GROMACS .gro file of C-alpha atoms in nm:
model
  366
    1UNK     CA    1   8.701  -0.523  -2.991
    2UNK     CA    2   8.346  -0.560  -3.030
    3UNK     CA    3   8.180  -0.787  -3.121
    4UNK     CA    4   8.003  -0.703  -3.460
    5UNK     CA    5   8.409  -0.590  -3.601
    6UNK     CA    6   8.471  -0.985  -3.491
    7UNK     CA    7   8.214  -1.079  -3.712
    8UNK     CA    8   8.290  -0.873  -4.016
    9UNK     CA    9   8.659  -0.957  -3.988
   10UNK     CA   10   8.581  -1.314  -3.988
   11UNK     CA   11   8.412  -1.245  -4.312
   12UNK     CA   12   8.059  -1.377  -4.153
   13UNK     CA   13   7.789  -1.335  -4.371
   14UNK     CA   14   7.429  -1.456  -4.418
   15UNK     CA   15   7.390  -1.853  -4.526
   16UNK     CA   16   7.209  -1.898  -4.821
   17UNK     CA   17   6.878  -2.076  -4.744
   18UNK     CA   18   6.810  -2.461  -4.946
   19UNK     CA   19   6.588  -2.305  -5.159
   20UNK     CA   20   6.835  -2.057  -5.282
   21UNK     CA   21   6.657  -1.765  -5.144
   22UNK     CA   22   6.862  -1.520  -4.872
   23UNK     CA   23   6.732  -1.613  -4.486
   24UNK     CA   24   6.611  -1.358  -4.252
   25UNK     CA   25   6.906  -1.136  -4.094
   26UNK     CA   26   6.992  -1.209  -3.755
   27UNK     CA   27   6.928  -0.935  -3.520
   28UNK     CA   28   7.261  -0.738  -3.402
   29UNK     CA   29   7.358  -0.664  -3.037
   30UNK     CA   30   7.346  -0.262  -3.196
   31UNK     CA   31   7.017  -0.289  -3.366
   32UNK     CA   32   6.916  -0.434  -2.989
   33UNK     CA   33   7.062  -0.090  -2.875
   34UNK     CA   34   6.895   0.089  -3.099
   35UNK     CA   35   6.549  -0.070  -2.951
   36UNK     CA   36   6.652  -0.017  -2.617
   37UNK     CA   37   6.720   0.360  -2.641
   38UNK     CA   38   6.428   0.444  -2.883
   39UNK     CA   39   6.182   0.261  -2.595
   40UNK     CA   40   6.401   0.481  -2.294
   41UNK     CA   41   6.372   0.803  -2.502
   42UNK     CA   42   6.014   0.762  -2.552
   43UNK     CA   43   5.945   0.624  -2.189
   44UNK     CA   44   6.145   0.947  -2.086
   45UNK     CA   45   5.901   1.166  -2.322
   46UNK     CA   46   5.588   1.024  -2.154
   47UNK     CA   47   5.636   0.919  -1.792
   48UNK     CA   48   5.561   1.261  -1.698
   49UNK     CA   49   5.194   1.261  -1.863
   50UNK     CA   50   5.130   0.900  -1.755
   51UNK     CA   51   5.222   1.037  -1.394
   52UNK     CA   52   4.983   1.251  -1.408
   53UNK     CA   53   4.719   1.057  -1.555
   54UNK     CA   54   4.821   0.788  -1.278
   55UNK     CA   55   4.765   1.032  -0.974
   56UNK     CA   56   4.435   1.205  -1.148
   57UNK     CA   57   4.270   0.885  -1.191
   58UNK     CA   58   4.361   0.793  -0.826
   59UNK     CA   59   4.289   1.132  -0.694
   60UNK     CA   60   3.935   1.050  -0.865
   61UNK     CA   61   3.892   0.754  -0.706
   62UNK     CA   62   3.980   0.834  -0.347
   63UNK     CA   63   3.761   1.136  -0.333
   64UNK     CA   64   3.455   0.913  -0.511
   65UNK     CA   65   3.517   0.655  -0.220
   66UNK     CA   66   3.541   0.936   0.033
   67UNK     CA   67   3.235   1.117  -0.066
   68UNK     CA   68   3.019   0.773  -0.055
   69UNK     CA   69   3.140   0.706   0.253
   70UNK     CA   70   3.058   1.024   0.450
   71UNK     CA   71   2.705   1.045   0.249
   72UNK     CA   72   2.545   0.689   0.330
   73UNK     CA   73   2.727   0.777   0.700
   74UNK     CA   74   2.553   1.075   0.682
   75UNK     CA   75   2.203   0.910   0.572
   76UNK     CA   76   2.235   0.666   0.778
   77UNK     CA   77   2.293   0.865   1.137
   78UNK     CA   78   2.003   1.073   1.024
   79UNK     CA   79   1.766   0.763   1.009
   80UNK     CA   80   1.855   0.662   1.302
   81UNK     CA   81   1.801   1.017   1.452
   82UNK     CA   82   1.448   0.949   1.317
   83UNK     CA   83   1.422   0.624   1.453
   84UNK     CA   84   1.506   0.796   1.805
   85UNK     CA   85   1.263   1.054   1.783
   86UNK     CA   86   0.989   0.810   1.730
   87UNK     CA   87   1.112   0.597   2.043
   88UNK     CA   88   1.096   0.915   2.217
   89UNK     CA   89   0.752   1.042   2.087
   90UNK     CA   90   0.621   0.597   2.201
   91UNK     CA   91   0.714   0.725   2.544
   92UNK     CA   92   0.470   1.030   2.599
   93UNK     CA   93   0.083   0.980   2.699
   94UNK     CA   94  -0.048   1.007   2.297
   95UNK     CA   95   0.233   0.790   2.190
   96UNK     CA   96   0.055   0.456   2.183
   97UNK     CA   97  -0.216   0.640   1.968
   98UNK     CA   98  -0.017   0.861   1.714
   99UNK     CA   99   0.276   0.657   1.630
  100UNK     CA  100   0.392   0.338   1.553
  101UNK     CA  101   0.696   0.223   1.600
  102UNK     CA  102   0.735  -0.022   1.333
  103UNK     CA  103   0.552   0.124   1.109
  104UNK     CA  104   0.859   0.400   1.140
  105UNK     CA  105   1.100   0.169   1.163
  106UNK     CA  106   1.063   0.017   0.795
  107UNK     CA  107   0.959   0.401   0.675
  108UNK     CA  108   1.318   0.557   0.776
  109UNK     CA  109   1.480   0.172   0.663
  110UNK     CA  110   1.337   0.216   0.292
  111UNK     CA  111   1.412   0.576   0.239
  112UNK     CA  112   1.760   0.541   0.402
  113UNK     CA  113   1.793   0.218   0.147
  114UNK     CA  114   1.690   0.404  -0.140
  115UNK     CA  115   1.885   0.745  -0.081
  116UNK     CA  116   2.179   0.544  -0.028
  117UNK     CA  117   2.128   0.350  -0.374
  118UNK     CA  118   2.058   0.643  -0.546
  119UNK     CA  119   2.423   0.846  -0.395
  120UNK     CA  120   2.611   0.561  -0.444
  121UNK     CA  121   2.482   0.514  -0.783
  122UNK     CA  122   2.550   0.895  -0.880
  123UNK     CA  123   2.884   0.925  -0.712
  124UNK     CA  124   3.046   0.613  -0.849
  125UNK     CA  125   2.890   0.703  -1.197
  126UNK     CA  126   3.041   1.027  -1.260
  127UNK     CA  127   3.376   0.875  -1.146
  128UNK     CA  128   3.366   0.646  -1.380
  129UNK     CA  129   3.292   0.867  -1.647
  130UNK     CA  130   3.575   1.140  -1.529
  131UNK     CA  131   3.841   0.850  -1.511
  132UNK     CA  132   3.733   0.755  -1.841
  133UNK     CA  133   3.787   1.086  -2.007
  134UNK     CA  134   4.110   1.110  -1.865
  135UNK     CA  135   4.174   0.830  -2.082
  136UNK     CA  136   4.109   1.076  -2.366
  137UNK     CA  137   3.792   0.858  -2.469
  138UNK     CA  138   3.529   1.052  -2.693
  139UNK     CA  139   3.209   0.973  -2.401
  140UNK     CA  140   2.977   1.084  -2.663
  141UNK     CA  141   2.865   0.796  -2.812
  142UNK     CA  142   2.903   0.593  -2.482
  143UNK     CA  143   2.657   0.815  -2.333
  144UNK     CA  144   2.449   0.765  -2.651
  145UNK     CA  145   2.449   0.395  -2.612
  146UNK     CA  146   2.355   0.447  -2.273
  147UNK     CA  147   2.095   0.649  -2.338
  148UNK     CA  148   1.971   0.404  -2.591
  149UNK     CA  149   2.034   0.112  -2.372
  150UNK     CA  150   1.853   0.270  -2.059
  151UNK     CA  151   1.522   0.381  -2.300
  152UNK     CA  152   1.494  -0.035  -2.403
  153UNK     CA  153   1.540  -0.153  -2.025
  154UNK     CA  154   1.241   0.093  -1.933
  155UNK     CA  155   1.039  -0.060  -2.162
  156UNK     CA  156   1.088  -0.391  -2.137
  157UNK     CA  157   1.055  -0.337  -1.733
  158UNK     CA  158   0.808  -0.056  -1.756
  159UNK     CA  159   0.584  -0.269  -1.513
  160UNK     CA  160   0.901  -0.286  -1.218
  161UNK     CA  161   1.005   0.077  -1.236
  162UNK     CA  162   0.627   0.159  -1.221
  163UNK     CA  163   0.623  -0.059  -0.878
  164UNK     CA  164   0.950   0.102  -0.777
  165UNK     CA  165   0.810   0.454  -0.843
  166UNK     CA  166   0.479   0.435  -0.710
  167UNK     CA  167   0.655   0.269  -0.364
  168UNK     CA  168   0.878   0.546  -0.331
  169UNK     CA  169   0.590   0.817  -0.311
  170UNK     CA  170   0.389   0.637  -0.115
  171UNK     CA  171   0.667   0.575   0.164
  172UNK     CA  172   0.791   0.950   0.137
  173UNK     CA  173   0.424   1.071   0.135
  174UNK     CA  174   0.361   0.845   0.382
  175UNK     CA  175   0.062   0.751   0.292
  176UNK     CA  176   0.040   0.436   0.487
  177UNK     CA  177   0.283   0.233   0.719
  178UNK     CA  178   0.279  -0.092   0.902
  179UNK     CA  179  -0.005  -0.149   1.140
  180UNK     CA  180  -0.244   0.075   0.931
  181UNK     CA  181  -0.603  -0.087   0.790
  182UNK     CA  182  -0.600   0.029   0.420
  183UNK     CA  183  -0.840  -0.025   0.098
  184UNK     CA  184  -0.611  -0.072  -0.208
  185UNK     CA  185  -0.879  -0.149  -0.438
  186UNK     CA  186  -0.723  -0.478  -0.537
  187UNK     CA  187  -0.711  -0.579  -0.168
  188UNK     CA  188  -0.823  -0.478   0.172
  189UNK     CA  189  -0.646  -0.533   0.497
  190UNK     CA  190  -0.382  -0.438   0.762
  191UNK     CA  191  -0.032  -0.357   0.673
  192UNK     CA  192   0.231  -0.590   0.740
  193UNK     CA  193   0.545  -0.502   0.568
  194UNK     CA  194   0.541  -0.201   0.291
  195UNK     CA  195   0.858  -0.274   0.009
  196UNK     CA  196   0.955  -0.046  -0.248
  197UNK     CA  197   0.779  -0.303  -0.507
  198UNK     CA  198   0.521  -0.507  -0.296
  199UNK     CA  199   0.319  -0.395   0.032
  200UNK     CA  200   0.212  -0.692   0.197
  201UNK     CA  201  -0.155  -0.692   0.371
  202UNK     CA  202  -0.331  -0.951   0.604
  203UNK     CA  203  -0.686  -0.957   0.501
  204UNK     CA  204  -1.003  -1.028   0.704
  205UNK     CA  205  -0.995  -1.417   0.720
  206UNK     CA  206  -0.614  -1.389   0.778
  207UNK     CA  207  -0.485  -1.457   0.409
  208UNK     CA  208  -0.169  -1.289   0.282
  209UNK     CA  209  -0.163  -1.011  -0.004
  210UNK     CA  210   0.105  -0.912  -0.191
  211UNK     CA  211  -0.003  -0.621  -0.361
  212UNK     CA  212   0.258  -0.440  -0.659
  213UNK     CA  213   0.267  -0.085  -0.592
  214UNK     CA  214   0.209   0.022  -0.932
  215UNK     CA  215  -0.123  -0.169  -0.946
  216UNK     CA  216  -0.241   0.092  -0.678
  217UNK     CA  217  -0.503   0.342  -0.786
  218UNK     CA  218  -0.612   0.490  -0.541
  219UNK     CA  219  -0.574   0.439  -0.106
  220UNK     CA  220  -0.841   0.438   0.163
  221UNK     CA  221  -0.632   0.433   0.476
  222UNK     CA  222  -0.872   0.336   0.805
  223UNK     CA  223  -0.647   0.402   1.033
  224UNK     CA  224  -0.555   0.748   1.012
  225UNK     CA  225  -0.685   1.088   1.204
  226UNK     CA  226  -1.052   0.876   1.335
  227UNK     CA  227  -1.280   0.658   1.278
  228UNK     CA  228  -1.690   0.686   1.293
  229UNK     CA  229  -1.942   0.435   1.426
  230UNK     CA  230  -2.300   0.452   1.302
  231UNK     CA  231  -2.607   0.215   1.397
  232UNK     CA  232  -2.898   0.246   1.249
  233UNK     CA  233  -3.219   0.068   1.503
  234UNK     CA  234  -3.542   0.072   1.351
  235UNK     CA  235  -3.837   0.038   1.557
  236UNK     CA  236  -4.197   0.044   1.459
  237UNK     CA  237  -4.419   0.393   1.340
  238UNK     CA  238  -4.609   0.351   1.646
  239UNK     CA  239  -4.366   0.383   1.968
  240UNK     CA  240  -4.305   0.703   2.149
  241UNK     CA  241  -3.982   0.907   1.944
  242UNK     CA  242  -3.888   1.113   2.262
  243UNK     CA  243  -3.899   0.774   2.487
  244UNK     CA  244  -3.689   0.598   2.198
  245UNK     CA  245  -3.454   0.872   2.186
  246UNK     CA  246  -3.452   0.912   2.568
  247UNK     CA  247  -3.339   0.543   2.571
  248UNK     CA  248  -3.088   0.554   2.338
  249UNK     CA  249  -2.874   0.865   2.527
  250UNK     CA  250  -2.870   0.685   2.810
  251UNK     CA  251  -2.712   0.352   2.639
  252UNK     CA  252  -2.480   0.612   2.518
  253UNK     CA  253  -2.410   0.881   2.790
  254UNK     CA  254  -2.367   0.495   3.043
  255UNK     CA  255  -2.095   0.314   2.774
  256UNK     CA  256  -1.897   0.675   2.735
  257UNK     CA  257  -1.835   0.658   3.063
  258UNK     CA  258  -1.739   0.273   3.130
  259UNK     CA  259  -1.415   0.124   3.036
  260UNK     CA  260  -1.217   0.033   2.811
  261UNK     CA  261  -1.493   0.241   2.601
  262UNK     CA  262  -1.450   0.579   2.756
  263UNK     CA  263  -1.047   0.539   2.589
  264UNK     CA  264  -1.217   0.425   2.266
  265UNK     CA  265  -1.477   0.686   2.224
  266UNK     CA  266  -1.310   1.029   2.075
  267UNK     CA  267  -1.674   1.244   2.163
  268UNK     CA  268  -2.037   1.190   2.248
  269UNK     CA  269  -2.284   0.918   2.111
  270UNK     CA  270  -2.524   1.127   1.975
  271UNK     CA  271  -2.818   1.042   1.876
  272UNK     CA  272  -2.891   1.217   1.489
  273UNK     CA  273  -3.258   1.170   1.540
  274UNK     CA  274  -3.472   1.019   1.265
  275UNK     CA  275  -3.269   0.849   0.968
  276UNK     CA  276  -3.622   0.729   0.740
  277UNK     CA  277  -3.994   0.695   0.833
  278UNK     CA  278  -4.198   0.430   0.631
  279UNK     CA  279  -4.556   0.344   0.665
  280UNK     CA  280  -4.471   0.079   0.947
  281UNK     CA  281  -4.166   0.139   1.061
  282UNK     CA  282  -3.908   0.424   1.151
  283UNK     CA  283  -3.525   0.418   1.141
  284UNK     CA  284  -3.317   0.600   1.424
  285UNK     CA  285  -2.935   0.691   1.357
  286UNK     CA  286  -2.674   0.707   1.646
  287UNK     CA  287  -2.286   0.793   1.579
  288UNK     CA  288  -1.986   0.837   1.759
  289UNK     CA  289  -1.623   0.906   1.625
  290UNK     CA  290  -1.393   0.648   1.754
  291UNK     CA  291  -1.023   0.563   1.769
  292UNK     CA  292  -0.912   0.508   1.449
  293UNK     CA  293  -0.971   0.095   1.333
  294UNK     CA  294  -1.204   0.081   1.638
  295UNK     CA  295  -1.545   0.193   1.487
  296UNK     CA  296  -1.698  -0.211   1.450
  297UNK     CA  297  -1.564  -0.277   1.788
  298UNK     CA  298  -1.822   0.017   1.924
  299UNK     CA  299  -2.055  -0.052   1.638
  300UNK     CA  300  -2.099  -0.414   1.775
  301UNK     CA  301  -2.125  -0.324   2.170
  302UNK     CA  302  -2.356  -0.008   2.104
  303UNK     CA  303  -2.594  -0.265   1.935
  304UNK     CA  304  -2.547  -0.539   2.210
  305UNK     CA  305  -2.635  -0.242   2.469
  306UNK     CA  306  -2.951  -0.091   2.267
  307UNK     CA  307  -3.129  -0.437   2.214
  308UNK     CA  308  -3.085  -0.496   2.595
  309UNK     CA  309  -3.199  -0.149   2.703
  310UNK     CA  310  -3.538  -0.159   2.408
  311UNK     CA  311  -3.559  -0.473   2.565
  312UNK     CA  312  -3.606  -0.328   2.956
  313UNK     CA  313  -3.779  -0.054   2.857
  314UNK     CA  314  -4.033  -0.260   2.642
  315UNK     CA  315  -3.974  -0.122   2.292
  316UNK     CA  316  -3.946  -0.334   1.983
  317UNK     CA  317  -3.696  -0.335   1.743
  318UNK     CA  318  -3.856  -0.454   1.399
  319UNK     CA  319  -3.651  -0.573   1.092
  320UNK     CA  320  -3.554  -0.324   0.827
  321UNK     CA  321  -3.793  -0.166   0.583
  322UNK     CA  322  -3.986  -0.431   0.499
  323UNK     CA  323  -4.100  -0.510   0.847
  324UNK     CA  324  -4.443  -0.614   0.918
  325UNK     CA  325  -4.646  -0.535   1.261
  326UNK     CA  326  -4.656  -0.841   1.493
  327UNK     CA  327  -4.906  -1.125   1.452
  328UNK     CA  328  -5.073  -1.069   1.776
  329UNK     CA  329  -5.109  -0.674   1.700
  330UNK     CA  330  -5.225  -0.722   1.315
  331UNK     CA  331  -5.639  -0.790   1.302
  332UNK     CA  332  -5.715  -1.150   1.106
  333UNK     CA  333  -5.799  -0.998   0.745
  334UNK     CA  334  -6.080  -1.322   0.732
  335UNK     CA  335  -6.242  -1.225   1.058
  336UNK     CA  336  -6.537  -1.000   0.841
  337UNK     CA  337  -6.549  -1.273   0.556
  338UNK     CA  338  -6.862  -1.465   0.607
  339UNK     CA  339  -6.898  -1.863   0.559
  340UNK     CA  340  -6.884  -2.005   0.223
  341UNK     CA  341  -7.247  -2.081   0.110
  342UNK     CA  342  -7.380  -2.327  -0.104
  343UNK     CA  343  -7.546  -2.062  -0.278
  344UNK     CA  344  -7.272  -1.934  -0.393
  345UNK     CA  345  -7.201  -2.218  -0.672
  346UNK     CA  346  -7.495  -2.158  -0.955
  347UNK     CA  347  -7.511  -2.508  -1.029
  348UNK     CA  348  -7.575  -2.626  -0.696
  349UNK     CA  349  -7.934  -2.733  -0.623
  350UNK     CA  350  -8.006  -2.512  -0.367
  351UNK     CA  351  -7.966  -2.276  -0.676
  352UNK     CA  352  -8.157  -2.420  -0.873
  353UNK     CA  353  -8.427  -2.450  -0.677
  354UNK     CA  354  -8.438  -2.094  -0.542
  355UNK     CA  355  -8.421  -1.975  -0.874
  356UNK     CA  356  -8.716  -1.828  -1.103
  357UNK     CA  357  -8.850  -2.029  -1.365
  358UNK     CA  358  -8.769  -1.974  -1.718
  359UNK     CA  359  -8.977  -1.992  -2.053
  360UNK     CA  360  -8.735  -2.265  -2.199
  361UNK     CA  361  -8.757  -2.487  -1.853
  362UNK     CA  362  -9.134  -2.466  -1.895
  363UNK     CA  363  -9.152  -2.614  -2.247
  364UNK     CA  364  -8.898  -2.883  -2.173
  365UNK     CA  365  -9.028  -3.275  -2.223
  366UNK     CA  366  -9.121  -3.442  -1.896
   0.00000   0.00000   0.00000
């Protein structure tokens, strides 16, 4: 017998509560039942849908994780396949001169970095939003908020997705790498690091800059393609021009062909010929292109070799454009000025006495 016809044969029934009001009924074993095959029946319904929600979702997330992993394997074996081919470019003759190999080492580093951000970020995102709709969620106004959301961080960081921008271009442009000597506008110097926000520059006196990539206007790289060396010598309007200029392709024709100058030197010192004539002086222009970042190392040694060979060859080098003629050559301007002279002072008496008499000196009281 079971056991609800035990109960109702022993005449059970619900105990009145203190207050006179009827207490809660007791759950039965067959409302339990009841409970028990409703939640089977409707377990039995569904388990086929949740299946498949269960192995779409982790079919999803398998082939997101997959695809990640062969992309950034695949960026990454291709910058080190760039990394090899500048080791391998360092070993031939024009290596030392064309590339640099840290310059790119951090160039292939940062645009591996950010095309590996930038897959990741896209791959795991559209899982995300594909497991999501499997959910049945409306992505509408997710993607709205988003949208909304992304439009306030951009302006509120307009300045650090500027700097992240601007660093991008300029490391797939290339536009300068590590070693090269750049004008930024805000800061001149030789590249030390280059970032995706901040390139990093050692000035002249060997202080630090960090300059933000977005503050960049505009780039004057020094290192790139070559360089040019011009000294000006001025002399004075009175030497010889063809023994000046005869002078000054020698100084150049002897340092192209000494070392280390010869390696330095990318042509000829040539000698342009008359840069500006002024009444006492005369300037002379000589250029050479150079290896690139080498022009004031030439600049400073043409000079040193010049003043030396004007020296030999007796021919003075005067001071700019407001030179003056030596002391020794110039004639004393007071040489044809005659003596001072009493005479000169009308009050004096030699003056007076020397001079005619007049009608009112005649009729003056004695």
């Amino acid at each position: 017998m079971s056991l609800p016809v035990v109960l109702l044969a022993a005449g059970a029934s619900p105990s009145p509560s203190p207050s006179g009001s009827p207490s809660p009924a007791v759950p039965t074993l067959q409302d339990a039942q009841e409970s028990a095959t409703n939640a089977a029946s409707w377990v039995e319904q569904n388990w086929s849908t949740w299946l498949a929600m269960g192995l779409q979702i982790l079919l999803i997330v398998v082939i997101a994780v997959a695809l990640r992993a062969v992309v950034r394997r695949a960026i990454t074996k291709l910058i080190e396949r760039m990394n090899r081919t500048a080791q391998s470019v360092d070993q031939t003759s024009l290596g030392g001169l064309l590339v640099n190999t840290e310059r790119r080492r951090q160039r292939s580093e940062a645009i591996g970095s950010v095309l590996r951000s930038v897959a990741s970020f896209l791959i795991l995102g559209t899982a995300a939003l594909m497991v999501l709709s499997t959910f049945k969620i409306n992505l509408a106004p997710l993607l709205a908020s988003a949208g909304v959301a992304g439009v306030a961080i951009g302006f509120g960081a307009r300045n650090l997705v500027t700097d992240f921008l601007s660093g991008v271009f300029m490391i797939l442009e290339d536009q300068y790498g590590v070693g090269d000597t750049i004008d930024a506008g805000v800061a001149s110097g030789e590249v030390i690091e280059v970032g995706l926000r901040v390139t990093k520059l050692r000035g002249a006196d060997g202080e630090i800059w960090y300059v933000r990539n977005g503050e960049v206007k505009r780039i004057g790289n020094l290192s790139q393609g070559w360089a040019t060396a011009g000294v000006d010598v001025t002399v004075r309007a009175s030497e010889d021009l063809d023994r000046v200029k005869a002078t000054l392709g020698e100084v150049g024709e002897r340092m192209s062909k000494e070392e280390p100058w010869s390696e330095l030197l990318w042509g000829p010192i040539e000698v342009l010929g008359l840069d500006s004539v002024l009444i006492n002086s005369m300037v002379m222009r000589v250029s050479a292109k150079t290896m690139p970042g080498k022009s004031l190392t030439v600049e400073r040694e043409l000079r040193w070799r010049v003043k030396q060979a004007f020296d030999t060859a007796g021919i003075r080098i005067v001071g700019g454009e407001t030179a003056v003629e030596d002391v020794e050559d110039t004639p004393d301007p007071t040489a044809a000025v005659a003596a001072p002279s009493v005479y000169s002072n009308a009050e004096s008496p030699q003056s007076t006495a020397a001079s005619p008499i007049t009608p009112q000196q005649r009729s003056a009281p004695k």
